[in-house]
Amino acid sequence: MDDDAFSLDDYLEAHAPTDQSDALVLVHRDERTRWAFAQSLPPPRTLARASSSASIVDVGAGVGVGLFASRGVGGGAVVARAAPIAHAARGDGACCDVCLSPADAPVACRGGCGGVVYCRACSSSARAARHIARGECAALRKWKHLGAPPPSCLLASRVLRAMADGGVRAYVERLHRASDEVLAEDDGLTAAAEVAARLAGSDAKAAAAVLGALRRNAHSVCDEELREVGVALYPREITAANHSCAPTIWPRFARAPGAPPTLEYVALRSLEPGAELCHEYLDLATPDRRAALRRGYGFQCACAVCVGGGPSLDGVRARRGAMEAAIAARDWPAAAREAEALAHLEDRFAAGHPYVAVHRLRCAKLRLALGDDAAAQRHAVLAKIRLDTSHGRGSALAREAADLVRDLDDDDADFDWRAAVPRRGA
């Protein structure tokens, strides 16, 4: 299959959304939602450029401040990128504390704290040395008998130290005010603040404020297979992006030995100038998603999927669990059946969604293991189309999908890859 033979835009041609009138729009702010005429809303005001492709814009009483495309971009284009203000590894010793890359042969901290590990490339780096010099290692040694602290506490302590910079301080304080957390009534947050304060050599009140800001603004850092490897706080050009259950962008993370994890917002499809750049704040298959968003982020989602009766994702979690159980039991026929059923459910996600891309590759490998080359080809083609967009052609998973497509093409020169793409209504 030619790499340029079929793209996400071709795929979307069969899945174009139904046009909706823009005469009435839902506006939501301060946890309230109402209808308004689009022409009655104030004109948008650009606050800052986030990149050459995106701007931070205040659209007034609609969605408030958000991230918007300042020019047209194609699916797979990176519209914004940034290094973290602070980050922390997951805490199970599987990832390097500096770069969050897999620590296959982990190197322990030279200070003996037992709280962080490094890959070989980062074990003697300046960042590893700062862990000791700034007193974090000594603080962790005092808590060693309790085990490694939660990543959120370690992240909060590092943000507190970064707030020595006036710009970072102003930014975090603004995030805290916007979060409007009721900290006094949250015993878990109060206990976490005590831990973070001791790690940073700060006071618990300041640590609680930072944890409140992180609760709604920190990002989970994930690997290519969407498994969490750490947490991080990124600058305003990243946190300005709002939520949508029909996302237009996806946060992917570039991890390399010796460097902190860079977040890249990648367009999931072609976008026109002025399109809002939104991503999902939680798994779209979360039960009672709107209530979960309200509890966790303080707003009632009024996106087209929630309000307009978008496709149901009921059953996704159950199918995922059944598939994983079958894989754990090495029951490959059952795993393939559950994976196939799950693929039909996850196709209701936005086109180009990385969950679907990763799952289609899993389906291809399961079908190949069962000797069903025709089904494996179909899934491999769909995986490659989506992985090229969500992960990038140079990613390990996109290369794996391309190799699989190429191998299967060699086995069946008459395979029609266009027929593998499901058409709307089929």
GROMACS .gro file of C-alpha atoms in nm:
model
  426
    1MET     CA    1   0.000   0.000   0.000
    2ASP     CA    2   0.141   0.340  -0.100
    3ASP     CA    3   0.184   0.566   0.205
    4ASP     CA    4   0.015   0.853   0.018
    5ALA     CA    5  -0.262   0.642  -0.136
    6PHE     CA    6  -0.517   0.703   0.135
    7SER     CA    7  -0.539   0.965   0.410
    8LEU     CA    8  -0.763   1.060   0.698
    9ASP     CA    9  -0.931   1.323   0.479
   10ASP     CA   10  -1.033   1.048   0.237
   11TYR     CA   11  -1.168   0.850   0.530
   12LEU     CA   12  -1.364   1.151   0.657
   13GLU     CA   13  -1.529   1.197   0.317
   14ALA     CA   14  -1.747   0.899   0.406
   15HIS     CA   15  -1.806   1.022   0.760
   16ALA     CA   16  -1.887   1.392   0.715
   17PRO     CA   17  -2.092   1.526   1.008
   18THR     CA   18  -2.439   1.660   0.951
   19ASP     CA   19  -2.442   2.038   0.915
   20GLN     CA   20  -2.596   2.218   1.210
   21SER     CA   21  -2.752   2.561   1.220
   22ASP     CA   22  -2.550   2.829   1.397
   23ALA     CA   23  -2.849   3.055   1.459
   24LEU     CA   24  -2.877   2.930   1.817
   25VAL     CA   25  -2.581   2.822   2.022
   26LEU     CA   26  -2.537   2.690   2.372
   27VAL     CA   27  -2.332   2.914   2.597
   28HIS     CA   28  -2.192   2.782   2.922
   29ARG     CA   29  -2.010   2.967   3.194
   30ASP     CA   30  -2.004   2.963   3.572
   31GLU     CA   31  -2.150   2.611   3.560
   32ARG     CA   32  -2.469   2.734   3.390
   33THR     CA   33  -2.589   2.659   3.039
   34ARG     CA   34  -2.835   2.856   2.827
   35TRP     CA   35  -2.933   2.911   2.465
   36ALA     CA   36  -2.840   3.234   2.289
   37PHE     CA   37  -2.843   3.373   1.937
   38ALA     CA   38  -2.495   3.356   1.787
   39GLN     CA   39  -2.518   3.713   1.658
   40SER     CA   40  -2.583   3.840   2.013
   41LEU     CA   41  -2.246   3.721   2.143
   42PRO     CA   42  -1.958   3.971   2.162
   43PRO     CA   43  -1.686   3.943   1.900
   44PRO     CA   44  -1.387   3.724   1.995
   45ARG     CA   45  -1.073   3.891   2.125
   46THR     CA   46  -0.727   3.741   2.067
   47LEU     CA   47  -0.525   3.742   2.388
   48ALA     CA   48  -0.199   3.579   2.274
   49ARG     CA   49  -0.043   3.367   2.004
   50ALA     CA   50   0.013   3.011   2.118
   51SER     CA   51   0.197   2.913   1.799
   52SER     CA   52   0.200   2.992   1.430
   53SER     CA   53  -0.119   2.784   1.399
   54ALA     CA   54  -0.311   2.865   1.718
   55SER     CA   55  -0.415   3.161   1.932
   56ILE     CA   56  -0.559   3.201   2.281
   57VAL     CA   57  -0.891   3.376   2.227
   58ASP     CA   58  -1.158   3.518   2.460
   59VAL     CA   59  -1.495   3.456   2.296
   60GLY     CA   60  -1.690   3.622   2.575
   61ALA     CA   61  -1.999   3.466   2.729
   62GLY     CA   62  -1.978   3.156   2.511
   63VAL     CA   63  -1.690   2.937   2.620
   64GLY     CA   64  -1.478   3.212   2.772
   65VAL     CA   65  -1.111   3.169   2.691
   66GLY     CA   66  -1.010   2.891   2.454
   67LEU     CA   67  -0.755   2.781   2.198
   68PHE     CA   68  -0.846   2.844   1.832
   69ALA     CA   69  -0.687   2.773   1.495
   70SER     CA   70  -0.536   3.092   1.353
   71ARG     CA   71  -0.495   2.932   1.011
   72GLY     CA   72  -0.612   2.620   0.831
   73VAL     CA   73  -0.430   2.299   0.923
   74GLY     CA   74  -0.442   1.942   0.797
   75GLY     CA   75  -0.510   1.630   0.998
   76GLY     CA   76  -0.196   1.523   1.180
   77ALA     CA   77  -0.049   1.876   1.195
   78VAL     CA   78   0.099   1.990   1.526
   79VAL     CA   79  -0.087   2.309   1.621
   80ALA     CA   80   0.092   2.381   1.951
   81ARG     CA   81   0.376   2.235   2.153
   82ALA     CA   82   0.542   2.311   2.484
   83ALA     CA   83   0.781   2.170   2.742
   84PRO     CA   84   0.643   2.126   3.096
   85ILE     CA   85   0.682   2.373   3.379
   86ALA     CA   86   0.724   2.069   3.603
   87HIS     CA   87   0.659   1.696   3.578
   88ALA     CA   88   0.685   1.374   3.778
   89ALA     CA   89   0.702   1.006   3.686
   90ARG     CA   90   0.426   0.764   3.778
   91GLY     CA   91   0.608   0.640   4.088
   92ASP     CA   92   0.637   0.266   4.022
   93GLY     CA   93   1.000   0.278   3.910
   94ALA     CA   94   0.915   0.197   3.548
   95CYS     CA   95   0.999   0.538   3.400
   96CYS     CA   96   1.288   0.781   3.424
   97ASP     CA   97   1.213   1.079   3.648
   98VAL     CA   98   1.374   1.321   3.400
   99CYS     CA   99   1.243   1.214   3.057
  100LEU     CA  100   0.964   0.968   3.152
  101SER     CA  101   1.109   0.719   2.902
  102PRO     CA  102   1.102   0.352   3.002
  103ALA     CA  103   1.379   0.277   3.251
  104ASP     CA  104   1.455  -0.077   3.133
  105ALA     CA  105   1.767  -0.086   3.352
  106PRO     CA  106   1.673   0.174   3.615
  107VAL     CA  107   1.948   0.368   3.791
  108ALA     CA  108   1.861   0.462   4.149
  109CYS     CA  109   1.908   0.814   4.283
  110ARG     CA  110   2.263   0.858   4.412
  111GLY     CA  111   2.125   1.018   4.727
  112GLY     CA  112   1.950   0.696   4.824
  113CYS     CA  113   1.600   0.842   4.854
  114GLY     CA  114   1.432   0.548   4.678
  115GLY     CA  115   1.166   0.782   4.540
  116VAL     CA  116   1.288   0.826   4.183
  117VAL     CA  117   1.483   0.631   3.921
  118TYR     CA  118   1.659   0.733   3.600
  119CYS     CA  119   1.741   0.586   3.263
  120ARG     CA  120   2.114   0.556   3.198
  121ALA     CA  121   2.116   0.864   2.974
  122CYS     CA  122   1.971   1.084   3.249
  123SER     CA  123   2.136   0.935   3.560
  124SER     CA  124   2.425   1.182   3.551
  125SER     CA  125   2.235   1.477   3.405
  126ALA     CA  126   2.200   1.823   3.557
  127ARG     CA  127   1.831   1.756   3.622
  128ALA     CA  128   1.917   1.449   3.828
  129ALA     CA  129   2.172   1.651   4.022
  130ARG     CA  130   1.913   1.920   4.100
  131HIS     CA  131   1.694   1.657   4.265
  132ILE     CA  132   1.964   1.629   4.531
  133ALA     CA  133   2.075   1.993   4.537
  134ARG     CA  134   1.729   2.141   4.593
  135GLY     CA  135   1.662   1.917   4.895
  136GLU     CA  136   1.398   1.696   4.734
  137CYS     CA  137   1.611   1.385   4.783
  138ALA     CA  138   1.665   1.456   5.153
  139ALA     CA  139   1.291   1.512   5.204
  140LEU     CA  140   1.210   1.184   5.029
  141ARG     CA  141   1.458   0.996   5.250
  142LYS     CA  142   1.260   1.103   5.558
  143TRP     CA  143   0.949   0.945   5.405
  144LYS     CA  144   1.124   0.640   5.268
  145HIS     CA  145   0.956   0.406   5.516
  146LEU     CA  146   0.618   0.511   5.371
  147GLY     CA  147   0.717   0.440   5.012
  148ALA     CA  148   0.729   0.676   4.716
  149PRO     CA  149   0.490   0.975   4.739
  150PRO     CA  150   0.201   1.003   4.492
  151PRO     CA  151   0.307   1.165   4.163
  152SER     CA  152   0.060   1.449   4.223
  153CYS     CA  153   0.243   1.542   4.546
  154LEU     CA  154   0.583   1.530   4.378
  155LEU     CA  155   0.450   1.741   4.091
  156ALA     CA  156   0.299   1.995   4.330
  157SER     CA  157   0.628   2.028   4.518
  158ARG     CA  158   0.812   2.092   4.192
  159VAL     CA  159   0.558   2.350   4.081
  160LEU     CA  160   0.602   2.523   4.417
  161ARG     CA  161   0.976   2.544   4.356
  162ALA     CA  162   0.920   2.667   3.998
  163MET     CA  163   0.705   2.948   4.139
  164ALA     CA  164   1.025   3.125   4.242
  165ASP     CA  165   0.991   3.259   3.887
  166GLY     CA  166   0.741   3.547   3.895
  167GLY     CA  167   0.579   3.452   3.565
  168VAL     CA  168   0.517   3.095   3.679
  169ARG     CA  169   0.379   3.220   4.010
  170ALA     CA  170   0.130   3.452   3.840
  171TYR     CA  171   0.022   3.175   3.604
  172VAL     CA  172  -0.034   2.915   3.879
  173GLU     CA  173  -0.219   3.165   4.099
  174ARG     CA  174  -0.450   3.247   3.807
  175LEU     CA  175  -0.516   2.875   3.756
  176HIS     CA  176  -0.596   2.838   4.124
  177ARG     CA  177  -0.845   3.126   4.120
  178ALA     CA  178  -1.015   2.979   3.815
  179SER     CA  179  -1.035   2.636   3.981
  180ASP     CA  180  -1.221   2.777   4.282
  181GLU     CA  181  -1.160   2.462   4.486
  182VAL     CA  182  -1.318   2.421   4.831
  183LEU     CA  183  -0.998   2.295   4.988
  184ALA     CA  184  -1.102   2.305   5.351
  185GLU     CA  185  -1.365   2.035   5.295
  186ASP     CA  186  -1.136   1.797   5.107
  187ASP     CA  187  -0.948   1.582   5.358
  188GLY     CA  188  -0.760   1.398   5.084
  189LEU     CA  189  -0.633   1.722   4.933
  190THR     CA  190  -0.537   1.855   5.275
  191ALA     CA  191  -0.328   1.544   5.348
  192ALA     CA  192  -0.164   1.563   5.005
  193ALA     CA  193  -0.082   1.929   5.068
  194GLU     CA  194   0.109   1.834   5.383
  195VAL     CA  195   0.322   1.589   5.182
  196ALA     CA  196   0.385   1.835   4.898
  197ALA     CA  197   0.475   2.113   5.144
  198ARG     CA  198   0.736   1.897   5.316
  199LEU     CA  199   0.889   1.794   4.983
  200ALA     CA  200   0.914   2.157   4.871
  201GLY     CA  201   1.006   2.313   5.205
  202SER     CA  202   0.691   2.525   5.179
  203ASP     CA  203   0.373   2.574   5.381
  204ALA     CA  204   0.064   2.359   5.349
  205LYS     CA  205  -0.163   2.646   5.245
  206ALA     CA  206   0.050   2.726   4.941
  207ALA     CA  207   0.076   2.356   4.857
  208ALA     CA  208  -0.303   2.317   4.879
  209ALA     CA  209  -0.350   2.607   4.637
  210VAL     CA  210  -0.113   2.446   4.389
  211LEU     CA  211  -0.283   2.108   4.421
  212GLY     CA  212  -0.617   2.278   4.357
  213ALA     CA  213  -0.480   2.431   4.037
  214LEU     CA  214  -0.328   2.098   3.929
  215ARG     CA  215  -0.650   1.907   3.988
  216ARG     CA  216  -0.809   2.073   3.686
  217ASN     CA  217  -0.506   2.172   3.480
  218ALA     CA  218  -0.239   1.901   3.504
  219HIS     CA  219  -0.199   1.657   3.216
  220SER     CA  220  -0.149   1.284   3.240
  221VAL     CA  221   0.159   1.205   3.029
  222CYS     CA  222   0.097   0.892   2.823
  223ASP     CA  223   0.307   0.663   2.607
  224GLU     CA  224   0.217   0.562   2.251
  225GLU     CA  225  -0.024   0.295   2.373
  226LEU     CA  226  -0.201   0.558   2.585
  227ARG     CA  227  -0.078   0.423   2.919
  228GLU     CA  228  -0.008   0.686   3.184
  229VAL     CA  229   0.362   0.725   3.266
  230GLY     CA  230   0.354   1.051   3.462
  231VAL     CA  231   0.188   1.386   3.528
  232ALA     CA  232   0.289   1.738   3.427
  233LEU     CA  233   0.184   2.102   3.429
  234TYR     CA  234   0.224   2.282   3.098
  235PRO     CA  235   0.213   2.655   3.012
  236ARG     CA  236  -0.093   2.858   2.925
  237GLU     CA  237  -0.081   2.785   2.551
  238ILE     CA  238  -0.158   2.424   2.648
  239THR     CA  239  -0.402   2.461   2.938
  240ALA     CA  240  -0.608   2.717   2.743
  241ALA     CA  241  -0.762   2.434   2.536
  242ASN     CA  242  -1.118   2.352   2.640
  243HIS     CA  243  -1.293   2.016   2.661
  244SER     CA  244  -1.514   1.862   2.395
  245CYS     CA  245  -1.662   1.516   2.365
  246ALA     CA  246  -1.600   1.552   1.990
  247PRO     CA  247  -1.234   1.659   2.010
  248THR     CA  248  -1.051   1.833   1.727
  249ILE     CA  249  -0.703   1.787   1.877
  250TRP     CA  250  -0.522   1.528   2.085
  251PRO     CA  251  -0.231   1.571   2.329
  252ARG     CA  252   0.055   1.341   2.238
  253PHE     CA  253   0.389   1.337   2.412
  254ALA     CA  254   0.735   1.338   2.261
  255ARG     CA  255   0.967   1.158   2.499
  256ALA     CA  256   1.341   1.126   2.445
  257PRO     CA  257   1.627   1.043   2.683
  258GLY     CA  258   1.769   1.353   2.847
  259ALA     CA  259   1.473   1.585   2.780
  260PRO     CA  260   1.145   1.650   2.960
  261PRO     CA  261   0.826   1.526   2.787
  262THR     CA  262   0.710   1.777   2.526
  263LEU     CA  263   0.334   1.796   2.475
  264GLU     CA  264   0.216   1.835   2.116
  265TYR     CA  265  -0.144   1.915   2.025
  266VAL     CA  266  -0.209   1.735   1.697
  267ALA     CA  267  -0.513   1.805   1.477
  268LEU     CA  268  -0.733   1.495   1.445
  269ARG     CA  269  -0.870   1.616   1.111
  270SER     CA  270  -0.842   1.911   0.875
  271LEU     CA  271  -0.948   2.233   1.048
  272GLU     CA  272  -1.051   2.570   0.909
  273PRO     CA  273  -0.920   2.903   1.048
  274GLY     CA  274  -1.121   2.993   1.359
  275ALA     CA  275  -1.201   2.634   1.457
  276GLU     CA  276  -1.182   2.576   1.831
  277LEU     CA  277  -0.905   2.338   1.937
  278CYS     CA  278  -1.057   2.109   2.201
  279HIS     CA  279  -0.959   1.777   2.349
  280GLU     CA  280  -1.133   1.542   2.589
  281TYR     CA  281  -1.056   1.588   2.957
  282LEU     CA  282  -1.151   1.231   3.043
  283ASP     CA  283  -1.222   0.898   2.875
  284LEU     CA  284  -1.534   0.942   2.664
  285ALA     CA  285  -1.654   0.599   2.779
  286THR     CA  286  -1.670   0.720   3.142
  287PRO     CA  287  -2.014   0.636   3.288
  288ASP     CA  288  -2.231   0.947   3.327
  289ARG     CA  289  -1.964   1.154   3.157
  290ARG     CA  290  -2.135   1.493   3.203
  291ALA     CA  291  -2.167   1.443   3.579
  292ALA     CA  292  -1.803   1.335   3.600
  293LEU     CA  293  -1.694   1.648   3.413
  294ARG     CA  294  -1.899   1.865   3.646
  295ARG     CA  295  -1.748   1.703   3.956
  296GLY     CA  296  -1.392   1.703   3.829
  297TYR     CA  297  -1.376   2.024   3.627
  298GLY     CA  298  -1.666   2.236   3.746
  299PHE     CA  299  -1.865   2.275   3.424
  300GLN     CA  300  -2.168   2.122   3.258
  301CYS     CA  301  -2.057   2.001   2.917
  302ALA     CA  302  -2.267   2.160   2.644
  303CYS     CA  303  -2.087   2.020   2.340
  304ALA     CA  304  -2.282   1.892   2.040
  305VAL     CA  305  -2.230   1.528   2.140
  306CYS     CA  306  -2.380   1.572   2.489
  307VAL     CA  307  -2.658   1.816   2.405
  308GLY     CA  308  -2.735   1.702   2.053
  309GLY     CA  309  -2.777   1.336   2.138
  310GLY     CA  310  -2.446   1.214   2.003
  311PRO     CA  311  -2.361   0.846   1.957
  312SER     CA  312  -2.381   0.634   2.269
  313LEU     CA  313  -2.063   0.482   2.403
  314ASP     CA  314  -2.247   0.248   2.638
  315GLY     CA  315  -2.078  -0.088   2.648
  316VAL     CA  316  -1.726   0.031   2.565
  317ARG     CA  317  -1.589  -0.026   2.914
  318ALA     CA  318  -1.755  -0.367   2.945
  319ARG     CA  319  -1.616  -0.476   2.608
  320ARG     CA  320  -1.269  -0.351   2.700
  321GLY     CA  321  -1.279  -0.551   3.022
  322ALA     CA  322  -1.400  -0.866   2.845
  323MET     CA  323  -1.128  -0.833   2.580
  324GLU     CA  324  -0.851  -0.782   2.837
  325ALA     CA  325  -0.976  -1.081   3.037
  326ALA     CA  326  -0.969  -1.300   2.725
  327ILE     CA  327  -0.617  -1.182   2.641
  328ALA     CA  328  -0.501  -1.254   2.997
  329ALA     CA  329  -0.649  -1.603   2.964
  330ARG     CA  330  -0.480  -1.643   2.623
  331ASP     CA  331  -0.819  -1.722   2.474
  332TRP     CA  332  -0.739  -1.568   2.135
  333PRO     CA  333  -1.068  -1.648   1.955
  334ALA     CA  334  -1.267  -1.486   2.238
  335ALA     CA  335  -1.026  -1.193   2.250
  336ALA     CA  336  -1.065  -1.139   1.874
  337ARG     CA  337  -1.447  -1.149   1.900
  338GLU     CA  338  -1.452  -0.897   2.183
  339ALA     CA  339  -1.199  -0.678   2.001
  340GLU     CA  340  -1.413  -0.681   1.686
  341ALA     CA  341  -1.723  -0.580   1.883
  342LEU     CA  342  -1.526  -0.309   2.061
  343ALA     CA  343  -1.396  -0.174   1.730
  344HIS     CA  344  -1.754  -0.110   1.614
  345LEU     CA  345  -1.830   0.078   1.937
  346GLU     CA  346  -1.509   0.282   1.937
  347ASP     CA  347  -1.570   0.389   1.577
  348ARG     CA  348  -1.821   0.628   1.734
  349PHE     CA  349  -1.528   0.832   1.867
  350ALA     CA  350  -1.405   1.127   1.661
  351ALA     CA  351  -1.230   1.030   1.337
  352GLY     CA  352  -0.857   1.009   1.392
  353HIS     CA  353  -0.903   0.933   1.764
  354PRO     CA  354  -0.592   0.758   1.900
  355TYR     CA  355  -0.792   0.511   2.110
  356VAL     CA  356  -0.939   0.373   1.790
  357ALA     CA  357  -0.604   0.380   1.611
  358VAL     CA  358  -0.434   0.174   1.881
  359HIS     CA  359  -0.727  -0.066   1.904
  360ARG     CA  360  -0.741  -0.127   1.528
  361LEU     CA  361  -0.375  -0.233   1.539
  362ARG     CA  362  -0.456  -0.471   1.823
  363CYS     CA  363  -0.742  -0.617   1.616
  364ALA     CA  364  -0.509  -0.668   1.320
  365LYS     CA  365  -0.259  -0.860   1.530
  366LEU     CA  366  -0.527  -1.076   1.690
  367ARG     CA  367  -0.677  -1.162   1.353
  368LEU     CA  368  -0.335  -1.237   1.209
  369ALA     CA  369  -0.263  -1.473   1.499
  370LEU     CA  370  -0.584  -1.661   1.414
  371GLY     CA  371  -0.489  -1.687   1.046
  372ASP     CA  372  -0.763  -1.451   0.926
  373ASP     CA  373  -0.547  -1.246   0.688
  374ALA     CA  374  -0.838  -1.068   0.520
  375ALA     CA  375  -0.968  -0.925   0.848
  376ALA     CA  376  -0.612  -0.848   0.958
  377GLN     CA  377  -0.559  -0.645   0.638
  378ARG     CA  378  -0.875  -0.446   0.693
  379HIS     CA  379  -0.782  -0.356   1.051
  380ALA     CA  380  -0.419  -0.283   0.962
  381VAL     CA  381  -0.522  -0.034   0.691
  382LEU     CA  382  -0.758   0.147   0.929
  383ALA     CA  383  -0.491   0.145   1.201
  384LYS     CA  384  -0.231   0.295   0.968
  385ILE     CA  385  -0.463   0.573   0.849
  386ARG     CA  386  -0.541   0.678   1.204
  387LEU     CA  387  -0.196   0.627   1.354
  388ASP     CA  388  -0.039   0.843   1.083
  389THR     CA  389  -0.261   1.124   1.209
  390SER     CA  390  -0.276   1.077   1.585
  391HIS     CA  391   0.074   0.943   1.650
  392GLY     CA  392   0.267   1.054   1.341
  393ARG     CA  393   0.421   0.842   1.064
  394GLY     CA  394   0.751   0.826   1.249
  395SER     CA  395   0.601   0.674   1.564
  396ALA     CA  396   0.676   0.314   1.653
  397LEU     CA  397   0.309   0.209   1.629
  398ALA     CA  398   0.257   0.378   1.290
  399ARG     CA  399   0.567   0.203   1.157
  400GLU     CA  400   0.442  -0.128   1.295
  401ALA     CA  401   0.108  -0.080   1.121
  402ALA     CA  402   0.280   0.016   0.795
  403ASP     CA  403   0.500  -0.294   0.812
  404LEU     CA  404   0.194  -0.511   0.875
  405VAL     CA  405   0.008  -0.361   0.579
  406ARG     CA  406   0.312  -0.409   0.358
  407ASP     CA  407   0.358  -0.772   0.463
  408LEU     CA  408  -0.008  -0.852   0.407
  409ASP     CA  409  -0.004  -0.673   0.071
  410ASP     CA  410   0.284  -0.896  -0.033
  411ASP     CA  411   0.074  -1.200   0.057
  412ASP     CA  412  -0.226  -1.077  -0.143
  413ALA     CA  413  -0.138  -0.846  -0.429
  414ASP     CA  414  -0.505  -0.815  -0.527
  415PHE     CA  415  -0.614  -0.674  -0.191
  416ASP     CA  416  -0.832  -0.360  -0.241
  417TRP     CA  417  -0.748  -0.134   0.051
  418ARG     CA  418  -1.029   0.109  -0.041
  419ALA     CA  419  -1.281  -0.167   0.023
  420ALA     CA  420  -1.144  -0.198   0.377
  421VAL     CA  421  -1.278   0.145   0.470
  422PRO     CA  422  -1.635   0.132   0.600
  423ARG     CA  423  -1.873   0.378   0.439
  424ARG     CA  424  -2.131   0.575   0.632
  425GLY     CA  425  -2.452   0.383   0.663
  426ALA     CA  426  -2.281   0.055   0.574
   0.00000   0.00000   0.00000
